[in-house]
Each structure stands twice: as structure tokens, then as C-alpha cells.
């Protein structure tokens, strides 16, 4: 049996380490034909990789590249350089077996990442079918020229098709993440990830999800999803499950069915999700979510200015967000709100519209995260708009340094000032650069939780503390 080593190169541990779900899915499929192992570099940052390669002697090595940069404009963490230095170069030094890349970050910038890493092949998008196909062709000496979604080095040039397809339904087969990677450190600080569907049919102008996963929702069956949760719960005990879908409550009715399935099986689990679409919420959905075990959600409207929402093509309006906020407060579901300022049409006036919404509708116990500058990705409407506006041309790279969009109706400095001012006067509003709490704040929060028996999400405890510190004039702000 040929041997395949799959490597998780994601070393980011903020806001918490995320298990390499996609790699585990691939390993689950490949194990029928290959001897497969996963090397998880998140905690040891690649230091044990070379010895694993020497011992396992893989015939193929696949590297997953999830993050390119951190999308916080003034912090600008660029991950790929470290990935090359800590993972790919050391491996190249000890073996010349084919190196194959994939992952969501890779899928956005396949050609740039191929050039930077010098890998042999890359697959754009989901790879449960294409990776086995590629490996089988390589094992049998067959051509790979007609394979969709494949990027490769031919001579000294990267060859990339420009048509990518995502036509197959989402896999019903689920991986046991803890079978492939040591789950102990994730249990302490992270989550168990679950995907309920693939694809996104929304048209938000800056977003890459439709490019990575395709534009059509392809759902898994609620019973397969809940089997996965139930079994992982039996194996791992008390663990937080997180849904990693682009939006959880799309297409309409799917989230409700999943919740009903969990409720009917009487499984007692803790759940959280990002991506709640304000257009498709209802009291019934929130009630079901609460009964199913949701302890936290993310709300990501980006803006609460009707004109900015329209220009971002979010597909919902202020009335939808206000309705959703009302339901969140009614059901008291702990929520992290995300706003992204500086998009097309942003002015001081539209900024204030969003702030107004926050003041009137967001539960003060909930966190509001404020970021500015929209990352511009190739293939998105925002990219075409930026070219039309003369910000750059098609031949300029937006990969590194990363390109960001800022409205020309407000300066970056002024927007930054407005965000800082808002966060200094509201205990629950945080500037994107201030989101990591100090060690002192964390230890005080832990003590507070212990003394008061608090079982709420950590962000709520940190916000209580921030409110106290602000009142005492103890909070350091620049
Ligand atoms: C869910 C999610 C989150 C959640 C994670 C929750 C969790 N429990 O995992 C949260 C909100 C915490 C989060 C945080 C961040 N995220 Co995020 N996230 C996502 C999202 C929506 C889904 C990722 C996912 O799990 N997909 C499901 C799995 C099954 O798919 P997959 O891993 O991609 O694997 C498939 C394929 O990619 C491929 N594949 C994967 N590996 C390999 C390897 C080989 C060899 C091959 C051939 C194929 C292959 O096959 C797999 C199976 O089909 C993506 C966008 C997207 N739609 O992909 C952004 C995304 C990955 N995040 C992104 C970013 C930037 C971040 C943050 C850095 C943001 C920040 N500043 O905090 C952090 C980093 C967190 C961390 N520790 O790494 C960016 C990365 C692009 C970029 N600019 O770098 C993305 C692409 C969103 C975007 N802006 O476009 N994220």
C-alpha cells in the first residue's frame, strides 16, 4: 500500500486552535486505498515533521493551507512565509516525493501559493474526489492534464485551469477528527468542527466562500450530521461543537431540521455557530437552537447602514437585522457581532448609522467586534469594482502585500479614530486590534468565573470585567 502523509500547516491558535476538519475528511476517504497519516502542526509548529517523514516514508505529501493572512489590515500577519520555512522547505530537504497543496486559503490564491512554495500540484476547492483521482493517476503514470480544479508546475510555469467545478453533493461521510489527530489540546481550548453543507449562494461582494465551495448549497442529511455529533459526544464527552458553514441557517429549513433531530435524540451537547443569515431567522429557529444546545452564535451583518448593506449586496436590510437583534435579546443567546467598516459608500454618516443600531439593538452583554478595510480577493465583485475604480490593474498582485478596500468618502485615519472612540466609550465594543485580552484580564476573568460560578461564554465574563475596569479608569486605551 502506498503511503500518504497529510500535513496541517495552520499554526494560528487565535481566537482558538481549529482542528483540521478538511484534512480528516480527506484521510477518511483515502484510507480505503492508502496508508494515511495526518501530521498536525498547530501546536508544535512543524518541529516534529521531518522525523515523521523519515519514519513514515510517504509516497505523497499533501499540505493543507488554510490561512493566507489574518485580514486585520494594521496587523498584517502573513502566514505563508512561515509555512514555507517551517513545513515545506524542511520536507523538501529530506524527500523529493510529489508535494500537493489544497485548503481554503490555497483555493483563493492557487497560483501565487504554488509559486511561493514550489509545490508540484494543487487542488482548488473540495478534494474528496479529486485527490484520490490525482493520486491514482500519479501511481499509474497517467496524464493529469484533463483534471478539473488542478494546478501544477509544468516546466517552470504554474499551469492553472480557469474553470473550477463543485458539482457533486456534499459528502455524507464524516470523519472522526480524534481518530486522526490528538484531540486533547483542542478539547481544552478549541472546538469540534462540523460541516452541515457546502456552498453559498449569497452574493456579498467581498466574499470568497462561493469561490471556495461553489455557489449552490449542497446539504448533508440532518441524521448523518447528528450521528456525527452524537458519536463524537460519546467518544469525547464534554466538548463544544461548532458549525463551520458559510451561513448556518441556509438554505431555509436545514438548520431547523438539524436542531429537531438533536432534540428528538435527547442529546445534551453544547453548540455554537458562526454565520446566521438575518433574512432567514425566526422565533421558531431561535427556540429550536436554544433547545438543541446552542450556547453562542456569531452575527455578521457587517454594517447596519441601509445604503452600505445594499452596496455590499448582503441580500438583507436593516429591518432584517433589527428583527434578528430583537430575537437574540428575547432568547438571550450570547452573541458576538461583527461589523466591517470602510466598504463602498462608507461615510461618517453611515458609520454613525451602524453605531446607532449597536446602541439601540445589541444586548450590552454581547460583544461587538469592529474591523475596517475589506480584504480584496481575486474573482470577487469587489475585485472587479476596485479595478474599475482604478485602484489597481489585473496585472497587480493582491496576494502579498494584501490589498484592502477603503471607501474614498472617509479617510482610513478618521475611520480608525471613530472606531477607537466608539470602543473607548462602550464596554462591549472592541477594535479589531484590541481583541486579545491581557493575561491580567484573563486571570481576573477566570477568578470571577470561579467565585461567581459563571457558566457563560468567556467573552461575556471578559466584557463584565471590561465594564468594571472602564468604570474604575483602569482600562488602558491608546
Ligand atoms: C469556519 C471558519 C472559521 C471559524 C473556524 C471554526 C472552526 N471550528 O473551524 C472561525 C470563525 C473561528 C475562523 C477564524 C479564522 N479564520 Co476562518 N474560515 C472559516 C470558513 C468559513 C470555513 C473553514 C472550514 O472549516 N471549512 C470546512 C472544511 C471541511 O473545508 P476545508 O478545510 O477547506 O477542506 C476542504 C478543501 O479545502 C480541501 N483541502 C483542505 N486541505 C487540503 C489539503 C490538500 C493536500 C488538498 C489536495 C485539499 C485540501 O479538501 C477539504 C475537503 O473537501 C473559511 C471559508 C471557507 N468557506 O472555507 C474561513 C477562512 C478559512 N478563514 C479565514 C481567516 C483569515 C480566518 C482568521 C485568520 C480570521 C481572524 N483574523 O481571526 C481566523 C483563523 C483561525 C485559526 N485558528 O486558524 C480565511 C482565510 C483566507 C485568508 N485571507 O487567509 C477564510 C478562507 C475566509 C475568507 N476570508 O475568505 N474561521
Coordinates of C-alpha atoms and ligand atoms in Angstrom, one line a residue:
X1 CA 0.0 0.0 0.0
X2 CA 1.3 3.4 -0.9
X3 CA 1.7 5.9 1.9
X4 CA 0.2 9.4 2.0
X5 CA 1.1 12.0 4.6
X6 CA -1.3 14.9 5.1
X7 CA 0.0 17.9 6.9
X8 CA -1.9 20.6 8.7
X9 CA 0.2 23.8 8.4
X10 CA -2.1 26.1 10.3
X11 CA -0.2 27.4 13.3
X12 CA -2.8 30.1 14.3
X13 CA -4.2 29.5 17.7
X14 CA -6.3 32.6 17.9
X15 CA -9.2 33.0 18.6
X16 CA -8.7 29.3 19.4
X17 CA -7.0 26.4 17.6
X18 CA -9.2 24.9 14.9
X19 CA -9.0 21.1 14.2
X20 CA -8.1 20.3 10.5
X21 CA -11.5 19.1 9.6
X22 CA -10.9 19.1 5.8
X23 CA -7.7 17.0 6.1
X24 CA -9.6 14.5 8.3
X25 CA -12.3 14.3 5.6
X26 CA -9.6 13.5 3.0
X27 CA -7.9 11.0 5.2
X28 CA -11.2 9.2 5.8
X29 CA -11.7 8.8 2.0
X30 CA -8.1 7.9 1.2
X31 CA -7.7 5.2 3.9
X32 CA -9.5 2.7 1.7
X33 CA -6.7 2.7 -0.8
X34 CA -3.7 4.2 1.0
X35 CA -1.8 4.0 4.3
X36 CA -2.7 7.5 5.5
X37 CA -1.4 9.7 8.4
X38 CA -2.0 13.3 9.4
X39 CA 0.7 15.4 10.9
X40 CA -0.9 18.2 12.9
X41 CA 1.4 21.2 13.1
X42 CA -0.9 23.6 15.0
X43 CA 0.8 23.1 18.4
X44 CA 4.4 22.1 17.6
X45 CA 4.6 24.4 14.5
X46 CA 6.3 21.7 12.4
X47 CA 9.1 20.8 14.6
X48 CA 8.3 17.0 14.5
X49 CA 7.5 16.9 10.8
X50 CA 10.9 15.9 9.4
X51 CA 11.2 12.9 11.8
X52 CA 7.7 11.8 10.9
X53 CA 8.6 12.0 7.2
X54 CA 11.8 10.0 7.8
X55 CA 10.0 7.3 9.8
X56 CA 6.7 7.1 7.7
X57 CA 8.4 7.4 4.3
X58 CA 5.4 8.8 2.5
X59 CA 5.0 8.4 -1.3
X60 CA 2.9 11.6 -1.4
X61 CA 2.7 14.6 0.9
X62 CA -0.3 16.9 1.0
X63 CA -0.2 20.2 2.7
X64 CA -3.3 22.0 3.8
X65 CA -3.0 25.8 3.6
X66 CA -6.0 27.3 5.3
X67 CA -5.0 30.9 6.2
X68 CA -3.0 33.3 4.0
X69 CA -3.3 36.4 6.2
X70 CA -5.3 37.4 9.2
X71 CA -7.5 40.0 7.4
X72 CA -6.7 42.7 10.0
X73 CA -5.3 45.5 8.0
X74 CA -3.0 47.1 10.5
X75 CA -1.7 43.8 12.0
X76 CA -1.0 42.1 8.7
X77 CA 0.1 38.6 9.7
X78 CA 1.2 36.8 6.6
X79 CA 1.1 33.0 7.2
X80 CA 2.5 31.6 4.0
X81 CA 6.2 32.6 4.6
X82 CA 6.3 30.7 7.9
X83 CA 4.5 27.7 6.3
X84 CA 7.2 27.5 3.6
X85 CA 10.0 27.9 6.2
X86 CA 8.7 25.6 8.9
X87 CA 6.9 22.9 6.8
X88 CA 7.7 22.8 3.1
X89 CA 11.4 23.6 2.9
X90 CA 12.4 21.1 5.7
X91 CA 10.4 18.4 3.9
X92 CA 11.9 19.2 0.5
X93 CA 15.3 18.8 2.1
X94 CA 14.7 15.2 3.1
X95 CA 12.4 13.9 0.3
X96 CA 11.5 14.6 -3.3
X97 CA 8.1 12.8 -3.4
X98 CA 5.3 14.9 -5.0
X99 CA 4.0 17.7 -2.9
X100 CA 0.3 18.5 -3.3
X101 CA -1.4 21.6 -1.9
X102 CA -5.0 22.4 -1.0
X103 CA -7.2 24.1 1.5
X104 CA -9.3 27.2 1.6
X105 CA -6.5 29.8 1.6
X106 CA -4.8 28.0 -1.2
X107 CA -8.0 27.9 -3.2
X108 CA -8.2 31.7 -3.2
X109 CA -4.7 32.2 -4.4
X110 CA -3.6 28.9 -6.1
X111 CA -1.1 30.3 -8.5
X112 CA 0.6 32.7 -6.0
X113 CA 0.9 29.9 -3.4
X114 CA 2.2 27.4 -5.9
X115 CA 4.9 29.9 -6.9
X116 CA 5.8 30.7 -3.4
X117 CA 6.0 27.1 -2.2
X118 CA 7.3 25.4 -5.3
X119 CA 4.8 22.6 -4.8
X120 CA 4.2 20.1 -7.6
X121 CA 0.3 20.1 -7.6
X122 CA -2.6 21.9 -6.0
X123 CA -6.3 21.2 -5.9
X124 CA -8.7 24.1 -5.7
X125 CA -11.7 23.6 -3.5
X126 CA -13.1 20.3 -2.1
X127 CA -10.9 17.3 -2.7
X128 CA -12.6 14.1 -1.6
X129 CA -13.0 13.1 -5.3
X130 CA -10.1 14.9 -6.9
X131 CA -7.3 13.9 -4.5
X132 CA -7.9 10.1 -4.9
X133 CA -8.2 10.7 -8.6
X134 CA -4.9 12.6 -8.7
X135 CA -3.0 10.0 -6.6
X136 CA -4.4 7.2 -8.7
X137 CA -3.3 8.9 -11.9
X138 CA 0.2 9.6 -10.5
X139 CA 0.5 6.0 -9.2
X140 CA -0.4 4.6 -12.7
X141 CA 1.6 7.1 -14.7
X142 CA -1.5 8.6 -16.3
X143 CA -1.9 12.2 -17.6
X144 CA -3.4 14.8 -15.2
X145 CA -3.9 17.3 -18.0
X146 CA -7.7 17.0 -18.2
X147 CA -8.3 17.1 -14.4
X148 CA -10.6 19.9 -13.3
X149 CA -9.5 22.2 -10.4
X150 CA -5.9 21.1 -10.7
X151 CA -3.0 23.5 -10.6
X152 CA 0.5 22.2 -11.4
X153 CA 4.1 23.0 -12.3
X154 CA 4.7 22.3 -16.0
X155 CA 8.3 23.1 -16.9
X156 CA 8.9 26.3 -14.9
X157 CA 5.4 27.7 -15.1
X158 CA 2.4 27.2 -13.0
X159 CA -0.5 25.9 -15.1
X160 CA -3.9 26.6 -13.9
X161 CA -7.3 25.9 -15.4
X162 CA -9.6 28.8 -15.0
X163 CA -12.8 26.8 -14.7
X164 CA -13.5 25.2 -11.3
X165 CA -16.4 23.0 -10.7
X166 CA -18.2 22.0 -7.5
X167 CA -21.0 19.8 -8.9
X168 CA -21.1 16.9 -6.6
X169 CA -23.2 16.8 -3.5
X170 CA -21.6 17.3 -0.1
X171 CA -20.2 14.2 1.3
X172 CA -22.4 12.3 3.8
X173 CA -19.3 10.5 5.2
X174 CA -17.9 12.2 8.2
X175 CA -14.5 11.9 9.8
X176 CA -13.7 11.1 13.4
X177 CA -11.4 14.0 13.9
X178 CA -10.0 12.5 17.1
X179 CA -9.0 9.3 15.2
X180 CA -6.7 11.3 13.0
X181 CA -5.2 14.0 15.4
X182 CA -4.6 14.1 19.1
X183 CA -7.7 15.9 20.2
X184 CA -6.6 16.5 23.8
X185 CA -5.3 20.1 23.3
X186 CA -8.3 21.0 21.2
X187 CA -10.6 19.8 24.0
X188 CA -9.0 22.2 26.4
X189 CA -9.1 25.3 24.2
X190 CA -10.9 24.6 21.0
X191 CA -14.0 23.1 19.4
X192 CA -15.1 20.0 17.5
X193 CA -15.9 21.3 14.0
X194 CA -18.9 20.0 12.0
X195 CA -20.0 21.0 8.5
X196 CA -23.6 20.7 7.6
X197 CA -23.4 21.7 3.9
X198 CA -21.2 23.2 1.3
X199 CA -21.6 26.1 -1.0
X200 CA -23.0 29.6 -0.6
X201 CA -25.5 31.2 -2.9
X202 CA -25.2 34.7 -1.5
X203 CA -23.5 37.5 -3.4
X204 CA -21.7 39.5 -0.7
X205 CA -19.3 41.5 -2.9
X206 CA -16.1 40.8 -1.0
X207 CA -16.6 37.2 -0.1
X208 CA -14.7 34.1 -1.2
X209 CA -17.0 31.4 0.1
X210 CA -18.8 30.8 -3.2
X211 CA -15.3 30.6 -4.9
X212 CA -14.0 28.0 -2.4
X213 CA -17.2 25.9 -2.0
X214 CA -19.3 26.7 -5.1
X215 CA -22.4 28.8 -5.4
X216 CA -25.1 26.2 -4.7
X217 CA -26.0 25.0 -1.2
X218 CA -25.3 21.2 -1.0
X219 CA -26.7 19.9 2.2
X220 CA -25.9 16.8 4.2
X221 CA -28.7 14.9 5.7
X222 CA -29.7 16.0 9.3
X223 CA -29.5 12.4 10.5
X224 CA -25.9 12.0 9.2
X225 CA -24.9 15.3 10.8
X226 CA -26.4 14.4 14.2
X227 CA -24.9 10.9 14.0
X228 CA -21.5 12.6 13.8
X229 CA -22.3 14.9 16.7
X230 CA -23.7 12.1 18.9
X231 CA -20.8 9.7 18.3
X232 CA -18.2 12.4 18.8
X233 CA -20.0 13.3 22.0
X234 CA -19.9 9.7 23.2
X235 CA -16.2 9.4 22.4
X236 CA -15.1 12.8 23.8
X237 CA -17.6 13.8 26.5
X238 CA -17.9 17.4 27.2
X239 CA -16.8 19.2 24.1
X240 CA -18.1 22.3 22.2
X241 CA -19.4 21.6 18.7
X242 CA -19.1 24.3 16.2
X243 CA -20.7 24.5 12.8
X244 CA -18.3 25.8 10.1
X245 CA -20.8 26.5 7.3
X246 CA -20.8 29.8 5.5
X247 CA -24.2 30.6 6.9
X248 CA -25.8 28.1 9.3
X249 CA -29.5 28.9 8.7
X250 CA -29.4 28.5 4.9
X251 CA -30.9 27.0 2.8
X252 CA -34.1 27.8 4.7
X253 CA -35.3 24.9 6.9
X254 CA -32.0 23.0 7.1
X255 CA -30.9 24.4 10.4
X256 CA -34.3 23.8 11.9
X257 CA -34.2 20.1 10.8
X258 CA -30.8 19.6 12.4
X259 CA -32.0 21.1 15.7
X260 CA -35.1 19.0 15.7
X261 CA -33.0 15.9 15.1
X262 CA -30.8 16.8 18.1
X263 CA -33.8 17.5 20.3
X264 CA -35.6 14.3 19.3
X265 CA -32.5 12.2 20.2
X266 CA -32.2 14.0 23.6
X267 CA -28.5 14.6 23.2
X268 CA -27.1 17.0 25.7
X269 CA -24.5 19.0 23.8
X270 CA -23.0 22.5 23.6
X271 CA -23.2 24.0 20.2
X272 CA -22.1 27.2 18.6
X273 CA -22.1 28.6 15.1
X274 CA -20.9 31.5 13.0
X275 CA -22.9 32.9 10.1
X276 CA -26.5 33.5 11.0
X277 CA -28.4 35.0 8.0
X278 CA -30.7 37.7 9.3
X279 CA -33.1 37.2 6.4
X280 CA -33.9 33.6 7.4
X281 CA -34.3 33.8 11.2
X282 CA -37.5 33.3 13.0
X283 CA -38.5 32.8 16.6
X284 CA -39.0 29.2 15.8
X285 CA -35.4 28.9 14.7
X286 CA -34.0 30.5 17.8
X287 CA -36.2 28.5 20.1
X288 CA -35.1 25.3 18.4
X289 CA -31.5 26.4 18.5
X290 CA -31.8 27.0 22.2
X291 CA -33.4 23.7 22.9
X292 CA -30.8 21.9 20.8
X293 CA -28.0 23.3 22.9
X294 CA -26.7 26.5 21.3
X295 CA -24.7 28.5 23.8
X296 CA -23.3 31.1 21.5
X297 CA -23.7 32.4 18.0
X298 CA -21.9 34.9 15.7
X299 CA -23.9 37.6 13.9
X300 CA -22.1 39.1 10.9
X301 CA -24.2 41.7 9.3
X302 CA -21.0 43.8 8.5
X303 CA -23.0 47.0 8.6
X304 CA -26.3 48.4 9.8
X305 CA -26.4 51.3 7.3
X306 CA -29.1 50.6 4.7
X307 CA -27.0 52.1 1.9
X308 CA -23.8 50.2 2.7
X309 CA -25.8 46.9 3.1
X310 CA -27.2 47.5 -0.3
X311 CA -23.7 48.2 -1.9
X312 CA -22.2 45.2 -0.2
X313 CA -25.0 43.2 -1.7
X314 CA -25.7 41.4 1.5
X315 CA -29.2 40.3 0.5
X316 CA -30.8 41.7 3.7
X317 CA -31.7 45.1 5.0
X318 CA -31.7 47.0 8.3
X319 CA -35.2 45.7 9.1
X320 CA -33.9 42.1 9.0
X321 CA -31.0 42.9 11.3
X322 CA -33.2 44.7 13.7
X323 CA -35.6 41.8 13.8
X324 CA -32.8 39.4 14.4
X325 CA -31.4 41.5 17.2
X326 CA -34.8 41.6 18.8
X327 CA -34.9 37.8 18.8
X328 CA -31.4 37.4 20.0
X329 CA -32.3 39.6 23.0
X330 CA -35.6 37.8 23.6
X331 CA -33.9 34.4 23.7
X332 CA -30.8 35.8 25.4
X333 CA -28.5 33.9 23.1
X334 CA -24.9 35.1 23.8
X335 CA -23.8 36.6 20.5
X336 CA -20.6 38.1 19.0
X337 CA -21.5 40.7 16.5
X338 CA -19.0 41.5 13.7
X339 CA -19.0 44.8 11.8
X340 CA -16.7 45.6 8.9
X341 CA -16.3 49.3 8.1
X342 CA -14.8 51.1 5.2
X343 CA -16.6 49.3 2.3
X344 CA -18.1 51.1 -0.7
X345 CA -20.2 54.1 0.2
X346 CA -19.0 54.2 3.8
X347 CA -19.1 57.8 5.3
X348 CA -19.0 59.2 8.8
X349 CA -22.8 59.2 8.4
X350 CA -23.1 55.5 7.6
X351 CA -20.7 54.7 10.4
X352 CA -23.0 56.5 12.8
X353 CA -26.0 54.6 11.4
X354 CA -24.3 51.4 12.4
X355 CA -23.3 52.7 15.8
X356 CA -26.9 53.8 16.4
X357 CA -28.1 50.3 15.7
X358 CA -25.5 48.9 18.1
X359 CA -26.6 51.3 20.9
X360 CA -30.3 50.6 20.3
X361 CA -30.4 46.9 19.5
X362 CA -27.4 45.0 20.6
X363 CA -27.6 43.4 24.1
X364 CA -24.9 45.2 26.1
X365 CA -23.8 41.8 27.5
X366 CA -22.8 40.9 23.9
X367 CA -19.6 41.6 22.1
X368 CA -19.2 43.9 19.1
X369 CA -16.1 43.4 17.0
X370 CA -15.2 46.4 14.8
X371 CA -12.8 45.9 11.9
X372 CA -12.1 48.3 9.0
X373 CA -10.9 47.7 5.5
X374 CA -12.2 45.0 3.2
X375 CA -9.7 42.4 2.0
X376 CA -9.9 42.3 -1.8
X377 CA -9.8 38.7 -3.2
X378 CA -9.5 37.8 -6.9
X379 CA -12.7 36.6 -8.5
X380 CA -15.0 38.7 -6.3
X381 CA -17.2 41.6 -7.4
X382 CA -15.1 43.8 -5.0
X383 CA -12.1 43.0 -7.0
X384 CA -13.7 44.0 -10.3
X385 CA -15.1 47.2 -8.7
X386 CA -11.6 48.0 -7.5
X387 CA -10.2 47.6 -11.0
X388 CA -13.0 49.7 -12.4
X389 CA -12.2 52.4 -9.8
X390 CA -8.6 52.4 -10.9
X391 CA -7.2 51.1 -7.5
X392 CA -5.1 48.5 -9.3
X393 CA -5.0 46.7 -12.6
X394 CA -5.4 43.0 -13.4
X395 CA -1.7 42.5 -13.5
X396 CA -1.1 43.8 -10.0
X397 CA -1.0 41.2 -7.2
X398 CA -3.4 41.4 -4.3
X399 CA -1.9 38.4 -2.6
X400 CA 1.1 39.9 -0.8
X401 CA 1.1 42.6 0.4
X402 CA -2.6 42.1 0.8
X403 CA -4.9 44.6 -0.9
X404 CA -7.7 46.2 1.1
X405 CA -10.6 48.3 0.0
X406 CA -11.3 51.6 1.7
X407 CA -14.2 53.9 0.8
X408 CA -13.0 57.1 -0.8
X409 CA -15.6 59.0 1.2
X410 CA -13.8 58.7 4.5
X411 CA -10.1 58.6 5.3
X412 CA -8.6 55.5 6.9
X413 CA -7.3 57.6 9.8
X414 CA -10.7 59.2 10.5
X415 CA -12.5 55.8 10.4
X416 CA -9.9 54.4 12.7
X417 CA -10.4 57.3 15.1
X418 CA -14.2 56.8 15.0
X419 CA -13.8 53.1 15.8
X420 CA -11.4 53.8 18.7
X421 CA -13.7 56.5 20.1
X422 CA -16.7 54.1 20.0
X423 CA -14.7 51.3 21.7
X424 CA -13.4 53.6 24.4
X425 CA -16.9 54.7 25.4
X426 CA -18.7 51.3 25.1
X427 CA -17.5 48.4 27.2
X428 CA -18.8 45.9 24.7
X429 CA -17.2 47.4 21.5
X430 CA -13.7 46.2 20.5
X431 CA -11.4 47.5 17.8
X432 CA -10.1 44.6 15.8
X433 CA -6.6 45.3 17.1
X434 CA -7.7 45.1 20.7
X435 CA -9.4 41.8 20.7
X436 CA -6.7 39.8 22.6
X437 CA -7.3 40.3 26.3
X438 CA -4.2 40.9 28.5
X439 CA -3.0 37.9 30.7
X440 CA -4.0 40.0 33.7
X441 CA -7.6 40.4 32.4
X442 CA -7.8 36.6 31.6
X443 CA -6.7 35.6 35.1
X444 CA -9.1 38.0 36.7
X445 CA -11.9 36.7 34.5
X446 CA -11.1 33.1 35.4
X447 CA -11.2 34.1 39.1
X448 CA -14.5 35.9 38.6
X449 CA -16.0 32.8 36.9
X450 CA -14.9 30.6 39.7
X451 CA -16.1 32.9 42.5
X452 CA -19.5 33.5 41.0
X453 CA -19.9 30.1 39.4
X454 CA -20.3 31.7 36.0
X455 CA -21.1 29.3 33.1
X456 CA -21.5 31.9 30.4
X457 CA -19.2 32.2 27.4
X458 CA -15.8 33.6 28.3
X459 CA -16.4 36.7 26.2
X460 CA -19.3 37.7 28.4
X461 CA -17.1 37.5 31.5
X462 CA -14.4 39.5 29.8
X463 CA -16.9 42.2 28.9
X464 CA -18.2 42.4 32.5
X465 CA -14.6 42.9 33.6
X466 CA -14.0 45.5 30.8
X467 CA -17.1 47.4 32.1
X468 CA -15.7 47.3 35.7
X469 CA -12.2 48.4 34.5
X470 CA -13.7 51.2 32.4
X471 CA -15.7 52.5 35.4
X472 CA -12.6 52.3 37.6
X473 CA -10.5 54.1 35.0
X474 CA -8.3 51.0 34.9
X475 CA -8.6 50.2 31.2
X476 CA -5.6 51.1 29.2
X477 CA -6.5 52.6 25.8
X478 CA -4.2 54.3 23.4
Ligands
LIG1 C1 -15.4 28.3 9.8 C2 -14.3 29.3 9.5 C3 -13.7 30.0 10.6 C4 -14.1 29.6 12.1 C5 -13.4 28.3 12.4 C6 -14.2 27.5 13.3 C7 -13.8 26.0 13.3 N1 -14.2 25.3 14.3 O1 -13.0 25.6 12.5 C8 -13.6 30.9 12.8 C9 -14.6 32.0 12.9 C10 -13.1 30.6 14.2 C11 -12.5 31.3 11.9 C12 -11.4 32.0 12.2 C13 -10.4 32.5 11.3 N2 -10.5 32.5 10.0 CO1 -11.8 31.5 9.1 N3 -13.0 30.5 7.9 C14 -13.9 29.6 8.2 C15 -14.5 29.0 6.9 C16 -15.9 29.7 6.7 C17 -14.7 27.5 6.8 C18 -13.4 26.7 7.1 C19 -13.8 25.2 7.2 O2 -13.8 24.7 8.3 N4 -14.2 24.6 6.1 C20 -14.7 23.2 6.0 C21 -13.6 22.2 5.7 C22 -14.2 20.8 5.6 O3 -13.1 22.6 4.5 P1 -11.5 22.8 4.2 O4 -10.7 22.8 5.4 O5 -11.4 23.9 3.3 O6 -11.1 21.5 3.4 C23 -11.5 21.1 2.1 C24 -10.7 21.7 1.0 O7 -10.2 23.0 1.3 C25 -9.7 20.7 0.6 N5 -8.4 20.7 1.3 C26 -8.1 21.0 2.6 N6 -6.9 20.7 2.9 C27 -6.3 20.1 1.8 C28 -5.0 19.6 1.5 C29 -4.8 19.0 0.3 C30 -3.4 18.5 0.0 C31 -5.8 19.0 -0.7 C32 -5.5 18.4 -2.0 C33 -7.0 19.5 -0.5 C34 -7.3 20.1 0.8 O8 -10.4 19.5 0.8 C35 -11.1 19.6 2.0 C36 -12.3 18.7 2.0 O9 -13.1 18.9 0.8 C37 -13.5 29.6 5.8 C38 -14.1 30.0 4.5 C39 -14.4 28.7 3.7 N7 -15.6 28.7 3.1 O10 -13.6 27.9 3.5 C40 -12.9 30.8 6.5 C41 -11.4 31.1 6.2 C42 -10.6 29.9 6.2 N8 -10.9 31.9 7.4 C43 -10.1 32.8 7.1 C44 -9.4 33.6 8.1 C45 -8.5 34.7 7.6 C46 -9.5 33.3 9.5 C47 -8.8 34.0 10.6 C48 -7.3 34.2 10.4 C49 -9.5 35.4 10.9 C50 -9.0 36.1 12.1 N9 -8.3 37.2 12.0 O11 -9.4 35.7 13.2 C51 -9.1 33.1 11.8 C52 -8.0 32.0 12.0 C53 -8.5 30.9 13.0 C54 -7.5 29.8 13.1 N10 -7.2 29.3 14.3 O12 -7.0 29.3 12.1 C55 -9.9 33.0 5.6 C56 -8.6 32.5 5.1 C57 -8.2 33.4 3.8 C58 -7.1 34.4 4.2 N11 -7.3 35.6 4.0 O13 -6.2 33.9 4.7 C59 -11.2 32.1 5.1 C60 -10.9 31.4 3.7 C61 -12.3 33.1 4.9 C62 -12.1 34.3 4.0 N12 -11.8 35.5 4.5 O14 -12.1 34.2 2.8 N13 -12.7 30.9 10.6

